[in-house]
Coordinates of C-alpha atoms in Angstrom, one line a residue:
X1 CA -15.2 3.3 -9.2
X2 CA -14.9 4.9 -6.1
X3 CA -15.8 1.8 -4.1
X4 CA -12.7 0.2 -6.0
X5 CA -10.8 3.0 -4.9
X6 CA -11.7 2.2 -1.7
X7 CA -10.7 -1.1 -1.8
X8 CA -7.7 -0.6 -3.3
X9 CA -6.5 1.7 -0.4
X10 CA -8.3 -0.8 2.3
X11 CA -5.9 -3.3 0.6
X12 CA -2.8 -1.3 0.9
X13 CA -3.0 -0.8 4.7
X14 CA -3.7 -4.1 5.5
X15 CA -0.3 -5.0 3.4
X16 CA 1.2 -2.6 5.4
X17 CA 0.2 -3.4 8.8
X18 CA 1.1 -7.5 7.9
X19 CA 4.9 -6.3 6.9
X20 CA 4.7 -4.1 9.9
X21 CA 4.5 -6.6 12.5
X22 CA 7.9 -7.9 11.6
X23 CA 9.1 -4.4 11.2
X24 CA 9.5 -4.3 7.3
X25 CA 9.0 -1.1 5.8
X26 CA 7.9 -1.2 2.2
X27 CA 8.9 1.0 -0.9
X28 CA 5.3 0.9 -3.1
X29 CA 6.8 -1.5 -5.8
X30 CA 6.9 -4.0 -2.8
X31 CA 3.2 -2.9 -1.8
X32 CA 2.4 -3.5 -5.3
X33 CA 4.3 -6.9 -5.1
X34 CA 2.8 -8.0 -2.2
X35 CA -0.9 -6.3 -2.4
X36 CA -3.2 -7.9 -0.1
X37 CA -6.2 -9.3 -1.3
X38 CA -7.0 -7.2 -4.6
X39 CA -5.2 -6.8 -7.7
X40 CA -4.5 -3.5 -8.7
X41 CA -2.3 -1.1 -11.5
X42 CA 1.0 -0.1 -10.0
X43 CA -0.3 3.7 -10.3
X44 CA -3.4 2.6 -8.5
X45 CA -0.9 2.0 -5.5
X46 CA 0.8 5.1 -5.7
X47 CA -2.1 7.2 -5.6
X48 CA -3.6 5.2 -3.2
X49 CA -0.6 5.7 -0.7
X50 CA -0.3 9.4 -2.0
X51 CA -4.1 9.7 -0.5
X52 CA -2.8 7.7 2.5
X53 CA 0.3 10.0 3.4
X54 CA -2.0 13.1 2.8
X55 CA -4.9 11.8 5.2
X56 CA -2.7 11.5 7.8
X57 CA -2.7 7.8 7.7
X58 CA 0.8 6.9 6.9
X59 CA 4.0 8.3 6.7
X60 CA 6.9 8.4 3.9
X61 CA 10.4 8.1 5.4
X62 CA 13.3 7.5 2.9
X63 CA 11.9 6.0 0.4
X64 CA 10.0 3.5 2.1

């Protein structure tokens, strides 16, 4: 499970970095949407970017 878990968030930043290179912020519906590589339970997502944001990895800025 944890590996999976690890995947999951592994999957999340790489969506995020693609969408960043044309400076698209995304909301975590549209991560969810547009998840790299893995499929994955909408809640999955969230607590995966909840972990992110906490970890110092990303950021939240309105809504996005």
């Amino acid at each position: 499970m944890q590996e999976r878990h690890g995947e999951i968030k592994k999957s999340i930043l790489s969506t995020l970095i693609y969408f960043n290179i044309f400076d698209y912020p995304l909301t975590a519906w549209e991560v969810w949407k547009y998840l790299y590589s893995v499929s994955a339970e909408y809640i999955d997502i969230v607590n995966g970017l909840d972990e992110l944001v906490s970890e110092g990895g990303i950021e939240i800025r309105d809504g996005f």
